[in-house]
């Protein structure tokens, strides 16, 4: 499982670039929310296939593909709660709080995506 978590984190870094590059490109033609949604869908699709192949070494299926966004929902909940705790409770700066919260969310996101990709 440590290998899977490391590969998952590396794919996460690649996924961030896969989101941000298209986001900037889409931003030249669309309003920012449309650009955000399109880039998110693109990066989520790439993340699904990369994680299926390299992290979990499992065959991608339509069912797994449909459930995969739940891992992003888990990430959103953990990072949002983390940012709130770091800024409002720990009085950390709001500029670095999302980065720390994202690091804390990796294990939760990993476990949710692992459950989806490799059911017990």
PDB file of C-alpha atoms in Angstrom:
ATOM      1  CA  UNK A   1       0.000   0.000   0.000  1.00  0.00           C
ATOM      2  CA  UNK A   2       2.863   2.531   0.493  1.00  0.00           C
ATOM      3  CA  UNK A   3       3.741   2.153  -3.213  1.00  0.00           C
ATOM      4  CA  UNK A   4       0.120   2.795  -4.142  1.00  0.00           C
ATOM      5  CA  UNK A   5      -0.023   5.905  -1.972  1.00  0.00           C
ATOM      6  CA  UNK A   6       3.181   7.286  -3.502  1.00  0.00           C
ATOM      7  CA  UNK A   7       1.974   6.650  -7.062  1.00  0.00           C
ATOM      8  CA  UNK A   8      -1.401   8.157  -6.119  1.00  0.00           C
ATOM      9  CA  UNK A   9       0.316  11.328  -4.844  1.00  0.00           C
ATOM     10  CA  UNK A  10       2.486  11.590  -7.981  1.00  0.00           C
ATOM     11  CA  UNK A  11      -0.583  11.232 -10.182  1.00  0.00           C
ATOM     12  CA  UNK A  12      -2.184  13.948  -8.059  1.00  0.00           C
ATOM     13  CA  UNK A  13       0.655  16.315  -8.958  1.00  0.00           C
ATOM     14  CA  UNK A  14       0.255  15.444 -12.641  1.00  0.00           C
ATOM     15  CA  UNK A  15      -3.511  15.830 -12.275  1.00  0.00           C
ATOM     16  CA  UNK A  16      -3.063  19.349 -10.914  1.00  0.00           C
ATOM     17  CA  UNK A  17      -1.122  20.285 -14.052  1.00  0.00           C
ATOM     18  CA  UNK A  18      -3.714  18.508 -16.193  1.00  0.00           C
ATOM     19  CA  UNK A  19      -6.344  20.719 -14.601  1.00  0.00           C
ATOM     20  CA  UNK A  20      -4.495  24.018 -14.549  1.00  0.00           C
ATOM     21  CA  UNK A  21      -3.171  24.023 -18.121  1.00  0.00           C
ATOM     22  CA  UNK A  22      -6.561  23.402 -19.760  1.00  0.00           C
ATOM     23  CA  UNK A  23      -8.212  25.763 -17.268  1.00  0.00           C
ATOM     24  CA  UNK A  24      -6.001  28.612 -18.488  1.00  0.00           C
ATOM     25  CA  UNK A  25      -6.632  27.614 -22.093  1.00  0.00           C
ATOM     26  CA  UNK A  26     -10.419  27.349 -21.637  1.00  0.00           C
ATOM     27  CA  UNK A  27     -10.375  30.670 -19.802  1.00  0.00           C
ATOM     28  CA  UNK A  28      -9.476  32.403 -23.071  1.00  0.00           C
ATOM     29  CA  UNK A  29     -12.775  31.251 -24.619  1.00  0.00           C
ATOM     30  CA  UNK A  30     -15.205  30.650 -21.770  1.00  0.00           C
ATOM     31  CA  UNK A  31     -16.298  32.249 -18.469  1.00  0.00           C
ATOM     32  CA  UNK A  32     -14.187  31.053 -15.526  1.00  0.00           C
ATOM     33  CA  UNK A  33     -16.826  28.685 -14.117  1.00  0.00           C
ATOM     34  CA  UNK A  34     -17.248  26.936 -17.469  1.00  0.00           C
ATOM     35  CA  UNK A  35     -13.453  26.758 -17.797  1.00  0.00           C
ATOM     36  CA  UNK A  36     -13.247  25.291 -14.272  1.00  0.00           C
ATOM     37  CA  UNK A  37     -15.894  22.627 -14.942  1.00  0.00           C
ATOM     38  CA  UNK A  38     -14.378  21.589 -18.279  1.00  0.00           C
ATOM     39  CA  UNK A  39     -10.862  21.411 -16.835  1.00  0.00           C
ATOM     40  CA  UNK A  40     -12.126  19.466 -13.810  1.00  0.00           C
ATOM     41  CA  UNK A  41     -13.900  16.919 -16.016  1.00  0.00           C
ATOM     42  CA  UNK A  42     -10.791  16.531 -18.145  1.00  0.00           C
ATOM     43  CA  UNK A  43      -8.453  16.115 -15.187  1.00  0.00           C
ATOM     44  CA  UNK A  44     -10.834  13.734 -13.385  1.00  0.00           C
ATOM     45  CA  UNK A  45     -11.018  11.533 -16.472  1.00  0.00           C
ATOM     46  CA  UNK A  46      -7.249  11.446 -16.775  1.00  0.00           C
ATOM     47  CA  UNK A  47      -6.882  10.793 -13.063  1.00  0.00           C
ATOM     48  CA  UNK A  48      -9.303   7.872 -13.241  1.00  0.00           C
ATOM     49  CA  UNK A  49      -7.422   6.107 -16.027  1.00  0.00           C
ATOM     50  CA  UNK A  50      -3.953   6.837 -14.601  1.00  0.00           C
ATOM     51  CA  UNK A  51      -4.950   5.612 -11.148  1.00  0.00           C
ATOM     52  CA  UNK A  52      -6.651   2.517 -12.560  1.00  0.00           C
ATOM     53  CA  UNK A  53      -3.553   1.607 -14.560  1.00  0.00           C
ATOM     54  CA  UNK A  54      -0.640   2.674 -12.378  1.00  0.00           C
ATOM     55  CA  UNK A  55      -1.869   3.054  -8.794  1.00  0.00           C
ATOM     56  CA  UNK A  56      -4.343   0.207  -8.411  1.00  0.00           C
ATOM     57  CA  UNK A  57      -3.441  -1.907 -11.465  1.00  0.00           C
ATOM     58  CA  UNK A  58      -7.072  -2.665 -12.112  1.00  0.00           C
ATOM     59  CA  UNK A  59      -9.265  -2.748 -15.180  1.00  0.00           C
ATOM     60  CA  UNK A  60     -11.292   0.443 -15.618  1.00  0.00           C
ATOM     61  CA  UNK A  61     -15.047  -0.136 -15.790  1.00  0.00           C
ATOM     62  CA  UNK A  62     -18.021   2.146 -16.357  1.00  0.00           C
ATOM     63  CA  UNK A  63     -19.148   1.522 -12.762  1.00  0.00           C
ATOM     64  CA  UNK A  64     -15.783   2.590 -11.335  1.00  0.00           C
ATOM     65  CA  UNK A  65     -15.729   5.573 -13.685  1.00  0.00           C
ATOM     66  CA  UNK A  66     -19.176   6.655 -12.445  1.00  0.00           C
ATOM     67  CA  UNK A  67     -18.161   6.284  -8.781  1.00  0.00           C
ATOM     68  CA  UNK A  68     -14.708   7.870  -9.094  1.00  0.00           C
ATOM     69  CA  UNK A  69     -15.939  11.477  -8.544  1.00  0.00           C
ATOM     70  CA  UNK A  70     -16.760  10.427  -4.962  1.00  0.00           C
ATOM     71  CA  UNK A  71     -13.023  10.504  -4.260  1.00  0.00           C
ATOM     72  CA  UNK A  72     -12.984  14.150  -5.377  1.00  0.00           C
ATOM     73  CA  UNK A  73     -15.966  14.866  -3.134  1.00  0.00           C
ATOM     74  CA  UNK A  74     -14.089  13.351  -0.189  1.00  0.00           C
ATOM     75  CA  UNK A  75     -11.076  15.507  -1.035  1.00  0.00           C
ATOM     76  CA  UNK A  76     -13.257  18.614  -1.187  1.00  0.00           C
ATOM     77  CA  UNK A  77     -14.805  17.942   2.233  1.00  0.00           C
ATOM     78  CA  UNK A  78     -11.466  17.251   3.920  1.00  0.00           C
ATOM     79  CA  UNK A  79      -9.663  20.214   2.346  1.00  0.00           C
ATOM     80  CA  UNK A  80     -12.535  22.600   3.074  1.00  0.00           C
ATOM     81  CA  UNK A  81     -12.694  21.528   6.722  1.00  0.00           C
ATOM     82  CA  UNK A  82      -8.898  21.653   6.900  1.00  0.00           C
ATOM     83  CA  UNK A  83      -8.719  25.185   5.505  1.00  0.00           C
ATOM     84  CA  UNK A  84     -11.345  26.344   7.991  1.00  0.00           C
ATOM     85  CA  UNK A  85      -9.510  24.714  10.910  1.00  0.00           C
ATOM     86  CA  UNK A  86      -6.127  26.078   9.851  1.00  0.00           C
ATOM     87  CA  UNK A  87      -7.339  29.635   9.199  1.00  0.00           C
ATOM     88  CA  UNK A  88     -10.087  30.183  11.777  1.00  0.00           C
ATOM     89  CA  UNK A  89      -8.927  27.925  14.607  1.00  0.00           C
ATOM     90  CA  UNK A  90      -5.132  27.742  14.218  1.00  0.00           C
ATOM     91  CA  UNK A  91      -4.880  31.298  12.787  1.00  0.00           C
ATOM     92  CA  UNK A  92      -2.592  30.193   9.961  1.00  0.00           C
ATOM     93  CA  UNK A  93      -2.391  32.350   6.845  1.00  0.00           C
ATOM     94  CA  UNK A  94      -5.057  31.726   4.233  1.00  0.00           C
ATOM     95  CA  UNK A  95      -2.455  31.578   1.440  1.00  0.00           C
ATOM     96  CA  UNK A  96      -0.733  28.411   2.692  1.00  0.00           C
ATOM     97  CA  UNK A  97      -3.689  26.744   4.429  1.00  0.00           C
ATOM     98  CA  UNK A  98      -5.058  25.079   1.265  1.00  0.00           C
ATOM     99  CA  UNK A  99      -1.687  23.474   0.526  1.00  0.00           C
ATOM    100  CA  UNK A 100      -1.440  21.979   4.011  1.00  0.00           C
ATOM    101  CA  UNK A 101      -5.071  20.876   3.934  1.00  0.00           C
ATOM    102  CA  UNK A 102      -4.499  19.212   0.553  1.00  0.00           C
ATOM    103  CA  UNK A 103      -1.588  17.218   1.922  1.00  0.00           C
ATOM    104  CA  UNK A 104      -3.760  16.114   4.844  1.00  0.00           C
ATOM    105  CA  UNK A 105      -6.507  15.066   2.419  1.00  0.00           C
ATOM    106  CA  UNK A 106      -4.276  12.691   0.436  1.00  0.00           C
ATOM    107  CA  UNK A 107      -4.787   9.654   2.736  1.00  0.00           C
ATOM    108  CA  UNK A 108      -8.576  10.115   2.846  1.00  0.00           C
ATOM    109  CA  UNK A 109      -8.838  10.628  -0.905  1.00  0.00           C
ATOM    110  CA  UNK A 110      -6.555   7.644  -1.458  1.00  0.00           C
ATOM    111  CA  UNK A 111      -8.695   5.364   0.723  1.00  0.00           C
ATOM    112  CA  UNK A 112     -11.949   6.435  -0.949  1.00  0.00           C
ATOM    113  CA  UNK A 113     -10.536   6.021  -4.445  1.00  0.00           C
ATOM    114  CA  UNK A 114      -8.973   2.674  -3.490  1.00  0.00           C
ATOM    115  CA  UNK A 115     -12.336   1.447  -2.228  1.00  0.00           C
ATOM    116  CA  UNK A 116     -13.907   2.435  -5.565  1.00  0.00           C
ATOM    117  CA  UNK A 117     -11.152   1.044  -7.766  1.00  0.00           C
ATOM    118  CA  UNK A 118     -10.385  -2.136  -5.824  1.00  0.00           C
ATOM    119  CA  UNK A 119     -13.566  -3.253  -4.041  1.00  0.00           C
ATOM    120  CA  UNK A 120     -13.121  -5.780  -1.246  1.00  0.00           C
TER     121      UNK A 120
END
